[in-house]
Short mmCIF file of C-alpha atoms in Angstrom, two decimals:
data_model
loop_
_atom_site.label_atom_id
_atom_site.label_comp_id
_atom_site.label_asym_id
_atom_site.label_seq_id
_atom_site.Cartn_x
_atom_site.Cartn_y
_atom_site.Cartn_z
CA UNK A 1 103.29 73.33 -168.34
CA UNK A 2 101.21 70.51 -168.69
CA UNK A 3 98.49 70.21 -171.62
CA UNK A 4 94.85 70.16 -171.27
CA UNK A 5 94.11 66.44 -171.58
CA UNK A 6 96.89 66.23 -174.07
CA UNK A 7 96.09 69.60 -175.46
CA UNK A 8 97.12 72.96 -175.63
CA UNK A 9 96.17 75.10 -172.24
CA UNK A 10 95.41 77.85 -174.33
CA UNK A 11 92.02 76.27 -175.31
CA UNK A 12 90.93 76.53 -171.73
CA UNK A 13 89.83 80.38 -172.02
CA UNK A 14 87.81 79.76 -174.67
CA UNK A 15 86.47 76.51 -173.46
CA UNK A 16 85.29 78.70 -170.29
CA UNK A 17 84.00 81.58 -172.43
CA UNK A 18 81.68 79.03 -173.95
CA UNK A 19 80.52 77.18 -170.94
CA UNK A 20 79.69 80.58 -169.72
CA UNK A 21 77.85 81.62 -172.54
CA UNK A 22 75.65 78.49 -173.21
CA UNK A 23 74.78 78.04 -169.39
CA UNK A 24 73.91 81.94 -169.02
CA UNK A 25 72.05 81.88 -172.60
CA UNK A 26 68.00 81.51 -171.91
CA UNK A 27 67.09 81.05 -175.49
CA UNK A 28 68.68 77.57 -176.43
CA UNK A 29 68.82 77.80 -180.38
CA UNK A 30 71.48 80.62 -179.82
CA UNK A 31 73.19 78.69 -177.31
CA UNK A 32 73.54 75.58 -179.70
CA UNK A 33 74.81 77.64 -182.59
CA UNK A 34 77.50 78.83 -180.49
CA UNK A 35 78.22 75.38 -179.24
CA UNK A 36 78.72 73.99 -182.73
CA UNK A 37 80.91 76.94 -183.70
CA UNK A 38 82.85 76.47 -180.52
CA UNK A 39 83.59 72.91 -181.02
CA UNK A 40 84.66 73.54 -184.58
CA UNK A 41 86.87 76.23 -183.28
CA UNK A 42 88.32 74.23 -180.19
CA UNK A 43 89.16 71.87 -182.01
CA UNK A 44 90.41 72.74 -185.21
CA UNK A 45 87.17 71.36 -187.66
CA UNK A 46 86.02 72.69 -190.60
CA UNK A 47 82.71 71.73 -189.34
CA UNK A 48 80.44 70.78 -186.75
CA UNK A 49 76.92 69.78 -186.09
CA UNK A 50 74.31 69.59 -183.12
CA UNK A 51 71.46 67.11 -183.61
CA UNK A 52 68.93 67.11 -180.93
CA UNK A 53 66.15 64.27 -180.41
CA UNK A 54 62.69 65.63 -179.78
CA UNK A 55 61.02 65.20 -176.71
CA UNK A 56 60.09 61.60 -176.75
CA UNK A 57 63.51 61.16 -177.60
CA UNK A 58 62.82 58.96 -180.55
CA UNK A 59 62.32 61.25 -183.53
CA UNK A 60 64.39 64.06 -185.06
CA UNK A 61 64.39 67.65 -183.46
CA UNK A 62 66.73 70.52 -184.27
CA UNK A 63 69.75 70.14 -186.62
CA UNK A 64 72.18 73.07 -186.10
CA UNK A 65 75.54 73.12 -188.29
CA UNK A 66 78.53 75.26 -188.47
CA UNK A 67 80.02 74.92 -191.81
CA UNK A 68 78.53 72.34 -194.23
CA UNK A 69 77.29 69.32 -192.39
CA UNK A 70 79.75 66.91 -190.64
CA UNK A 71 78.69 64.42 -192.92
CA UNK A 72 78.78 65.91 -196.08
CA UNK A 73 82.85 65.67 -195.94
CA UNK A 74 84.70 63.20 -198.00
CA UNK A 75 84.90 59.45 -197.29
CA UNK A 76 88.08 58.73 -194.79
CA UNK A 77 87.93 62.31 -193.38
CA UNK A 78 88.17 62.58 -189.74
CA UNK A 79 85.33 62.50 -187.89
CA UNK A 80 84.38 63.13 -184.10
CA UNK A 81 80.66 62.32 -182.43
CA UNK A 82 79.80 62.24 -178.54
CA UNK A 83 76.39 61.55 -177.19
CA UNK A 84 74.50 64.61 -175.41
CA UNK A 85 73.32 63.22 -172.25
CA UNK A 86 72.57 64.44 -168.86
CA UNK A 87 71.91 61.18 -166.04
CA UNK A 88 71.26 58.50 -168.95
CA UNK A 89 68.88 60.81 -170.82
CA UNK A 90 69.84 61.20 -174.39
CA UNK A 91 69.40 64.81 -175.94
CA UNK A 92 71.20 64.41 -179.17
CA UNK A 93 74.94 64.34 -180.52
CA UNK A 94 77.82 66.44 -181.10
CA UNK A 95 79.57 65.96 -184.04
CA UNK A 96 82.89 68.01 -185.63
CA UNK A 97 84.63 66.63 -189.01
CA UNK A 98 87.55 67.31 -191.16
CA UNK A 99 90.82 68.79 -189.39
CA UNK A 100 92.12 72.05 -190.82
CA UNK A 101 95.40 70.53 -190.30
CA UNK A 102 94.42 67.62 -192.28
CA UNK A 103 95.14 65.36 -189.12
CA UNK A 104 93.00 63.46 -186.63
CA UNK A 105 91.20 64.12 -183.64
CA UNK A 106 93.29 63.30 -180.58
CA UNK A 107 92.60 62.88 -176.93
CA UNK A 108 92.39 66.40 -176.06
CA UNK A 109 89.81 66.98 -178.97
CA UNK A 110 87.34 64.08 -177.63
CA UNK A 111 87.74 65.76 -173.89
CA UNK A 112 86.81 69.00 -174.99
CA UNK A 113 83.94 67.87 -177.23
CA UNK A 114 82.78 65.77 -174.30
CA UNK A 115 82.79 68.70 -171.83
CA UNK A 116 80.88 70.78 -174.53
CA UNK A 117 78.54 68.09 -175.16
CA UNK A 118 77.85 67.72 -171.15
CA UNK A 119 76.92 71.55 -171.03
CA UNK A 120 74.98 71.14 -174.04
CA UNK A 121 73.00 68.47 -172.19
CA UNK A 122 72.45 70.52 -169.10
CA UNK A 123 71.47 73.42 -171.13
CA UNK A 124 68.84 71.23 -173.13
CA UNK A 125 67.65 69.72 -170.17
CA UNK A 126 66.83 72.94 -168.35
CA UNK A 127 65.36 74.43 -170.91
CA UNK A 128 62.92 71.93 -171.63
CA UNK A 129 62.21 71.88 -168.34
CA UNK A 130 61.24 75.52 -168.23
CA UNK A 131 59.51 74.74 -171.44
CA UNK A 132 57.33 72.33 -170.41
CA UNK A 133 56.42 74.55 -166.92
CA UNK A 134 55.33 77.35 -169.41
CA UNK A 135 53.44 75.02 -171.60
CA UNK A 136 51.70 73.09 -168.14
CA UNK A 137 50.83 76.61 -167.06
CA UNK A 138 49.63 77.74 -170.00
CA UNK A 139 47.54 74.55 -170.55
CA UNK A 140 46.13 75.17 -167.15
CA UNK A 141 45.13 78.90 -167.58
CA UNK A 142 43.54 77.50 -170.80
CA UNK A 143 41.44 75.08 -168.54
CA UNK A 144 40.54 77.85 -165.89
CA UNK A 145 39.60 80.23 -168.41
CA UNK A 146 37.45 77.56 -170.22
CA UNK A 147 35.23 77.12 -166.52
CA UNK A 148 35.12 80.61 -166.58
CA UNK A 149 33.69 81.15 -170.10
CA UNK A 150 31.23 78.52 -169.42
CA UNK A 151 30.04 79.42 -166.04
CA UNK A 152 29.73 83.41 -167.57
CA UNK A 153 28.34 82.32 -170.63
CA UNK A 154 25.91 84.32 -172.53
CA UNK A 155 22.41 83.02 -172.39
CA UNK A 156 21.34 85.63 -175.25
CA UNK A 157 22.32 82.13 -177.84
CA UNK A 158 22.28 78.76 -177.90
CA UNK A 159 24.33 78.36 -174.57
CA UNK A 160 25.38 74.43 -175.53
CA UNK A 161 26.39 75.55 -178.65
CA UNK A 162 28.34 78.77 -177.44
CA UNK A 163 30.08 76.14 -174.60
CA UNK A 164 30.77 73.33 -176.95
CA UNK A 165 32.18 75.85 -178.78
CA UNK A 166 34.47 77.60 -176.33
CA UNK A 167 36.32 74.16 -175.72
CA UNK A 168 37.15 73.67 -179.31
CA UNK A 169 38.67 77.18 -179.90
CA UNK A 170 40.97 77.36 -176.29
CA UNK A 171 41.40 73.72 -177.07
CA UNK A 172 42.90 74.65 -180.68
CA UNK A 173 44.86 77.97 -179.47
CA UNK A 174 46.31 75.74 -176.54
CA UNK A 175 47.37 72.54 -178.55
CA UNK A 176 48.67 75.05 -181.79
CA UNK A 177 46.63 73.23 -183.99
CA UNK A 178 44.88 73.80 -187.58
CA UNK A 179 41.84 72.75 -186.15
CA UNK A 180 39.65 71.72 -182.84
CA UNK A 181 36.59 70.20 -182.86
CA UNK A 182 34.26 68.89 -180.23
CA UNK A 183 32.27 65.46 -181.57
CA UNK A 184 29.12 64.38 -179.72
CA UNK A 185 27.50 60.91 -180.00
CA UNK A 186 25.03 60.47 -182.89
CA UNK A 187 21.92 58.24 -183.05
CA UNK A 188 23.17 56.04 -184.96
CA UNK A 189 26.17 54.76 -182.92
CA UNK A 190 28.63 57.19 -184.58
CA UNK A 191 30.21 60.21 -183.55
CA UNK A 192 29.09 63.79 -185.26
CA UNK A 193 31.11 67.06 -185.18
CA UNK A 194 28.70 69.95 -183.65
CA UNK A 195 31.25 72.44 -183.18
CA UNK A 196 34.41 73.44 -184.82
CA UNK A 197 37.29 75.96 -184.80
CA UNK A 198 40.02 76.29 -187.81
CA UNK A 199 41.88 78.11 -189.64
CA UNK A 200 41.97 76.07 -192.27
CA UNK A 201 39.54 77.78 -195.67
CA UNK A 202 36.23 78.10 -195.33
CA UNK A 203 35.03 75.45 -197.71
CA UNK A 204 36.68 72.93 -195.43
CA UNK A 205 35.06 74.11 -192.11
CA UNK A 206 31.72 73.76 -194.26
CA UNK A 207 32.71 70.11 -195.22
CA UNK A 208 33.97 69.38 -191.60
CA UNK A 209 30.75 71.39 -189.71
CA UNK A 210 28.66 68.08 -188.94
CA UNK A 211 30.78 65.58 -190.64
CA UNK A 212 30.18 62.02 -189.30
CA UNK A 213 32.74 59.55 -187.72
CA UNK A 214 30.67 56.29 -188.66
CA UNK A 215 29.67 53.86 -185.73
CA UNK A 216 31.91 51.05 -187.39
CA UNK A 217 35.03 53.46 -187.42
CA UNK A 218 37.47 51.62 -184.43
CA UNK A 219 38.40 55.31 -183.83
CA UNK A 220 34.79 55.92 -182.35
CA UNK A 221 34.84 52.23 -180.62
CA UNK A 222 37.72 53.41 -178.71
CA UNK A 223 36.84 56.77 -177.94
CA UNK A 224 33.62 55.81 -176.76
CA UNK A 225 35.19 53.46 -174.45
CA UNK A 226 36.92 56.38 -172.82
CA UNK A 227 40.23 55.66 -174.16
CA UNK A 228 42.12 58.28 -176.22
CA UNK A 229 43.37 58.16 -180.15
CA UNK A 230 46.67 59.54 -181.41
CA UNK A 231 47.94 59.58 -185.05
CA UNK A 232 51.03 60.98 -185.97
CA UNK A 233 49.57 60.89 -189.94
CA UNK A 234 45.54 61.18 -189.54
CA UNK A 235 45.21 61.27 -193.46
CA UNK A 236 47.27 58.33 -193.82
CA UNK A 237 45.91 56.40 -190.66
CA UNK A 238 44.24 52.97 -191.73
CA UNK A 239 42.05 53.71 -188.84
CA UNK A 240 40.29 56.71 -190.32
CA UNK A 241 37.32 56.52 -192.25
CA UNK A 242 36.20 59.99 -192.25
CA UNK A 243 36.36 62.14 -195.22
CA UNK A 244 37.77 65.05 -193.45
CA UNK A 245 41.02 63.15 -192.88
CA UNK A 246 42.52 64.02 -195.50
CA UNK A 247 43.36 67.67 -194.46
CA UNK A 248 45.38 66.73 -191.28
CA UNK A 249 48.46 65.30 -190.11
CA UNK A 250 48.89 64.84 -186.53
CA UNK A 251 45.88 64.35 -184.46
CA UNK A 252 44.95 63.83 -181.14
CA UNK A 253 40.89 62.76 -180.50
CA UNK A 254 40.70 62.97 -176.57
CA UNK A 255 37.43 61.96 -174.88
CA UNK A 256 35.16 64.77 -173.08
CA UNK A 257 34.77 62.10 -169.56
CA UNK A 258 32.74 63.05 -166.64
CA UNK A 259 32.36 60.86 -163.61
CA UNK A 260 33.12 57.58 -165.64
CA UNK A 261 30.40 58.86 -168.29
CA UNK A 262 31.88 60.03 -172.08
CA UNK A 263 29.93 63.25 -173.34
CA UNK A 264 31.83 63.13 -176.44
CA UNK A 265 35.48 63.86 -177.26
CA UNK A 266 37.85 66.91 -178.41
CA UNK A 267 39.88 66.35 -181.48
CA UNK A 268 42.68 68.44 -182.46
CA UNK A 269 44.19 68.40 -185.70
CA UNK A 270 48.04 69.98 -187.22
CA UNK A 271 48.35 70.35 -191.10
CA UNK A 272 49.79 67.37 -192.55
CA UNK A 273 54.06 67.91 -191.91
CA UNK A 274 53.54 69.89 -188.93
CA UNK A 275 55.41 68.23 -185.75
CA UNK A 276 53.65 65.74 -184.33
CA UNK A 277 52.01 65.83 -180.70
CA UNK A 278 54.71 65.01 -177.73
CA UNK A 279 54.29 62.70 -175.13
CA UNK A 280 53.81 66.18 -172.47
CA UNK A 281 51.30 67.58 -174.99
CA UNK A 282 48.77 64.47 -175.21
CA UNK A 283 49.12 64.19 -171.72
CA UNK A 284 48.16 67.80 -171.35
CA UNK A 285 45.37 67.73 -174.22
CA UNK A 286 43.85 64.63 -172.26
CA UNK A 287 43.79 66.47 -168.82
CA UNK A 288 42.30 69.43 -170.57
CA UNK A 289 39.46 67.49 -172.01
CA UNK A 290 38.53 66.10 -168.71
CA UNK A 291 38.61 69.60 -167.18
CA UNK A 292 36.65 70.98 -170.15
CA UNK A 293 34.02 68.11 -169.43
CA UNK A 294 33.50 68.93 -166.28
CA UNK A 295 33.26 72.72 -166.80
CA UNK A 296 30.68 71.71 -169.34
CA UNK A 297 28.79 69.70 -166.66
CA UNK A 298 29.09 72.46 -163.90
CA UNK A 299 27.85 74.97 -166.53
CA UNK A 300 25.00 72.73 -167.53
CA UNK A 301 23.76 72.72 -163.47
CA UNK A 302 24.66 76.59 -163.29
CA UNK A 303 22.06 77.50 -165.88
CA UNK A 304 19.96 74.64 -164.28
CA UNK A 305 19.80 76.43 -161.20
CA UNK A 306 19.37 79.81 -163.30
CA UNK A 307 16.31 78.60 -164.85
CA UNK A 308 14.97 76.77 -161.76
CA UNK A 309 15.25 80.31 -159.70
CA UNK A 310 13.21 81.97 -163.02
CA UNK A 311 10.33 79.30 -162.81
CA UNK A 312 10.12 80.01 -159.15
CA UNK A 313 10.29 83.52 -159.54
CA UNK A 314 7.23 82.84 -162.51
CA UNK A 315 5.20 81.10 -160.17
CA UNK A 316 5.35 83.49 -157.46
CA UNK A 317 4.17 86.05 -159.96
CA UNK A 318 1.92 83.96 -161.27
CA UNK A 319 0.19 83.41 -157.67
CA UNK A 320 0.59 87.15 -157.02
CA UNK A 321 -1.26 87.80 -159.76
CA UNK A 322 -4.25 85.25 -159.53
CA UNK A 323 -4.54 85.67 -155.74
CA UNK A 324 -4.24 88.98 -155.75
CA UNK A 325 -4.74 91.42 -158.70
CA UNK A 326 -7.82 89.74 -160.55
CA UNK A 327 -9.35 88.77 -156.74
CA UNK A 328 -9.19 92.59 -156.46
CA UNK A 329 -10.44 93.30 -159.69
CA UNK A 330 -12.99 91.19 -159.50
CA UNK A 331 -14.30 93.16 -156.46
CA UNK A 332 -14.01 96.28 -158.02
CA UNK A 333 -15.71 94.95 -160.52
CA UNK A 334 -18.73 94.07 -158.66
CA UNK A 335 -18.56 97.00 -156.99
CA UNK A 336 -19.17 98.96 -159.70
CA UNK A 337 -21.57 96.78 -161.43
CA UNK A 338 -23.70 97.49 -157.99
CA UNK A 339 -23.12 101.06 -158.80
CA UNK A 340 -24.39 100.80 -162.43
CA UNK A 341 -27.70 99.13 -161.10
CA UNK A 342 -28.49 101.80 -158.61
CA UNK A 343 -27.31 104.88 -161.38
CA UNK A 344 -30.36 107.06 -161.98
CA UNK A 345 -28.86 108.78 -165.15
CA UNK A 346 -28.67 106.59 -168.40
CA UNK A 347 -25.27 108.15 -169.48
CA UNK A 348 -24.18 106.85 -166.28
CA UNK A 349 -25.11 103.51 -166.21
CA UNK A 350 -23.26 102.87 -169.40
CA UNK A 351 -19.77 104.77 -168.57
CA UNK A 352 -19.92 102.37 -165.36
CA UNK A 353 -21.35 99.30 -167.67
CA UNK A 354 -18.09 99.79 -170.05
CA UNK A 355 -15.71 99.98 -167.00
CA UNK A 356 -16.98 96.72 -166.16
CA UNK A 357 -16.19 95.64 -169.72
CA UNK A 358 -12.55 96.98 -169.08
CA UNK A 359 -12.06 95.10 -166.25
CA UNK A 360 -13.80 91.92 -167.72
CA UNK A 361 -10.85 92.07 -170.47
CA UNK A 362 -8.41 93.00 -167.96
CA UNK A 363 -8.99 89.83 -166.15
CA UNK A 364 -9.00 87.77 -169.44
CA UNK A 365 -5.52 89.35 -170.27
CA UNK A 366 -4.22 88.52 -166.87
CA UNK A 367 -5.48 85.02 -166.89
CA UNK A 368 -3.66 84.22 -170.26
CA UNK A 369 -0.37 86.31 -168.53
CA UNK A 370 -0.60 83.26 -165.82
CA UNK A 371 -1.14 80.71 -168.22
CA UNK A 372 2.11 81.78 -169.86
CA UNK A 373 4.14 82.47 -166.87
CA UNK A 374 3.25 78.97 -165.50
CA UNK A 375 4.25 77.43 -169.24
CA UNK A 376 7.36 79.03 -168.80
CA UNK A 377 10.28 80.49 -171.25
CA UNK A 378 10.68 78.60 -174.22
CA UNK A 379 13.45 77.88 -176.11
CA UNK A 380 11.93 79.56 -179.45
CA UNK A 381 8.89 82.16 -178.96
CA UNK A 382 5.76 80.37 -178.16
CA UNK A 383 2.23 81.03 -180.32
CA UNK A 384 1.01 83.05 -177.18
CA UNK A 385 4.35 85.32 -177.46
CA UNK A 386 4.06 85.82 -181.49
CA UNK A 387 0.45 86.42 -181.12
CA UNK A 388 1.32 89.40 -178.49
CA UNK A 389 4.18 90.52 -180.46
CA UNK A 390 1.78 90.98 -182.86
CA UNK A 391 -0.55 93.25 -180.96
CA UNK A 392 2.26 95.22 -179.45
CA UNK A 393 3.08 95.72 -183.25
CA UNK A 394 0.20 97.40 -183.85
CA UNK A 395 -0.39 99.86 -181.00
CA UNK A 396 1.00 102.52 -182.48
CA UNK A 397 -1.19 102.57 -185.82
CA UNK A 398 -4.20 101.72 -184.06
CA UNK A 399 -3.58 104.47 -181.44
CA UNK A 400 -3.81 101.89 -178.41
CA UNK A 401 -2.92 98.28 -177.56
CA UNK A 402 -5.32 95.76 -178.43
CA UNK A 403 -7.08 93.76 -175.94
CA UNK A 404 -5.74 90.14 -176.24
CA UNK A 405 -7.18 87.27 -174.75
CA UNK A 406 -6.80 83.46 -174.64
CA UNK A 407 -8.88 80.75 -174.15
CA UNK A 408 -7.46 77.21 -173.27
CA UNK A 409 -3.95 75.36 -174.07
CA UNK A 410 -3.52 76.94 -177.71
CA UNK A 411 0.04 75.63 -177.76
CA UNK A 412 -0.81 72.17 -176.96
CA UNK A 413 -3.75 72.62 -179.70
CA UNK A 414 -1.92 74.08 -183.04
CA UNK A 415 0.99 72.28 -185.03
CA UNK A 416 4.13 74.83 -185.98
CA UNK A 417 2.63 75.46 -189.64
CA UNK A 418 -1.29 75.97 -188.16
CA UNK A 419 -0.07 78.87 -185.85
CA UNK A 420 1.90 80.45 -188.67
CA UNK A 421 -1.19 80.73 -190.06
CA UNK A 422 -2.77 82.07 -187.54
CA UNK A 423 -0.18 85.01 -186.94
CA UNK A 424 -0.47 85.96 -190.42
CA UNK A 425 -4.20 86.42 -190.39
CA UNK A 426 -3.89 88.46 -187.09
CA UNK A 427 -0.55 90.55 -188.49
CA UNK A 428 -2.99 90.90 -191.61
CA UNK A 429 -6.13 91.64 -189.86
CA UNK A 430 -4.24 94.30 -187.27
CA UNK A 431 -2.47 95.82 -190.28
CA UNK A 432 -6.30 96.24 -192.33
CA UNK A 433 -7.49 98.05 -189.19
CA UNK A 434 -4.66 100.82 -189.09
CA UNK A 435 -4.70 101.45 -192.47
CA UNK A 436 -8.96 102.38 -192.60
CA UNK A 437 -9.50 103.48 -189.22
CA UNK A 438 -11.09 106.60 -188.50
CA UNK A 439 -9.45 109.64 -186.62
CA UNK A 440 -8.44 108.82 -182.99
CA UNK A 441 -7.99 105.44 -181.55
CA UNK A 442 -9.54 101.96 -182.55
CA UNK A 443 -10.95 99.84 -179.89
CA UNK A 444 -9.69 95.93 -181.05
CA UNK A 445 -10.11 92.56 -179.52
CA UNK A 446 -8.39 89.93 -180.45
CA UNK A 447 -9.27 86.18 -178.81
CA UNK A 448 -7.56 83.24 -179.21
CA UNK A 449 -10.08 80.27 -178.42
CA UNK A 450 -8.61 76.99 -178.16
CA UNK A 451 -11.68 75.47 -176.74
CA UNK A 452 -14.35 76.40 -179.55
CA UNK A 453 -16.61 74.07 -181.47
CA UNK A 454 -17.81 74.35 -185.12
CA UNK A 455 -21.42 74.27 -186.10
CA UNK A 456 -20.63 70.08 -186.96
CA UNK A 457 -19.41 69.67 -183.26
CA UNK A 458 -15.76 69.43 -184.03
CA UNK A 459 -13.66 70.81 -181.88
CA UNK A 460 -11.31 73.76 -182.92
CA UNK A 461 -9.03 76.48 -182.53
CA UNK A 462 -10.50 80.00 -183.23
CA UNK A 463 -8.85 83.29 -183.65
CA UNK A 464 -11.39 86.60 -183.30
CA UNK A 465 -10.06 90.33 -184.35
CA UNK A 466 -13.54 92.24 -183.79
CA UNK A 467 -13.70 96.10 -183.25
CA UNK A 468 -12.76 97.10 -186.12
CA UNK A 469 -14.70 99.72 -186.98
CA UNK A 470 -17.80 99.00 -188.39
CA UNK A 471 -16.66 96.15 -190.19
CA UNK A 472 -17.44 92.22 -189.81
CA UNK A 473 -15.09 90.35 -187.28
CA UNK A 474 -12.01 88.47 -188.67
CA UNK A 475 -12.63 85.06 -188.01
CA UNK A 476 -10.29 82.14 -188.59
CA UNK A 477 -10.60 78.62 -187.56
CA UNK A 478 -8.82 75.53 -187.60
CA UNK A 479 -10.50 72.01 -186.69
CA UNK A 480 -8.26 70.06 -184.40
#
């Protein structure tokens, strides 16, 4: 019988078995292990090696050996090496060395190794296509989850900080990086880290948070021009002048760009010595950053619409309070005042008079609430809110809620320090009232007047806390 390519036909079943095994194994590493073992067995070699290139084809990938490395043999030892490629794309090499019988490799050996190398190339090509598809799907799902998280972000904490942290965290996870960080332009022309997600120790996190890349850095110029920056060794990259660069190896810094405008940048950094970012990873990272930037813009617009709806609702409530409630209370007060004048019994007139006073105080409180509604919600509690909180906190101790009135634009008349002093004075006065009050509820009136005038004619803000038993009212004043 004719031998296969000059070799014994007995090797054909073993070759076919190897091809079936390699072609059906979805896990590439065991398949290549089996391939190296089969190549050595079919050619009678002592050693075999499968050496692969990385995804970009210009760097080392995996190294699979059967026995010692073929290149570890003595000089003059038989060596046979063929490329692993499919349709002109080079994936690596298959090498066998050291004939067991001490002879040289023949044409049959060369043919067998080439067949195995071809099958290995097909297996590697399929594995990389499946891996690339899974990777793309993962990044697409990650970008979608970022959009969902940003549009449904919690309003109970800083929404901007939350949104940027989501982008940093998800980007780090998708890139399998040690650190993900979002940088925004600062007032000096550089960029500052404003959100970070990292697996590195806390001291590194603290150092990196709010770290700056100065304006003179070429990295900043490139990013602010809308271009991505890639480095295989950020610590040793001459373009890097940031002090935190020493903690990282492979890095990509991609712009967060929407509608031609660069909002900031997303930095994804791996530890020194870890695998560099492949061409596919760089592309996916850039696309993720662009989608994240769009999501950030959409989230801001979504929150703007929600805030606008809140403002419109507050305006409606304020109009209703002014046009309906106050007018009705005022009309009721007029009726009571008429009844008081016509009352024949003094005790009836006094009771009606007290009711009129209560209505006047209620009208003042509603007007204060209207002003607060028209000002809209603030990022931090305003002075009005803090005054009302102190009144609410003292309600139980006083046996009734203090009446609170605001006159004029108090928020605009006092700075933060003076506002804190006013609130502290109010809290002390209310605490004193609750500590010394007689049995039963105490009627306390709090007036914050931003249109007050001092005896010397200067304008001032005046706090008056009155109605505390027979004591003199507490008065605090601040010239403006």
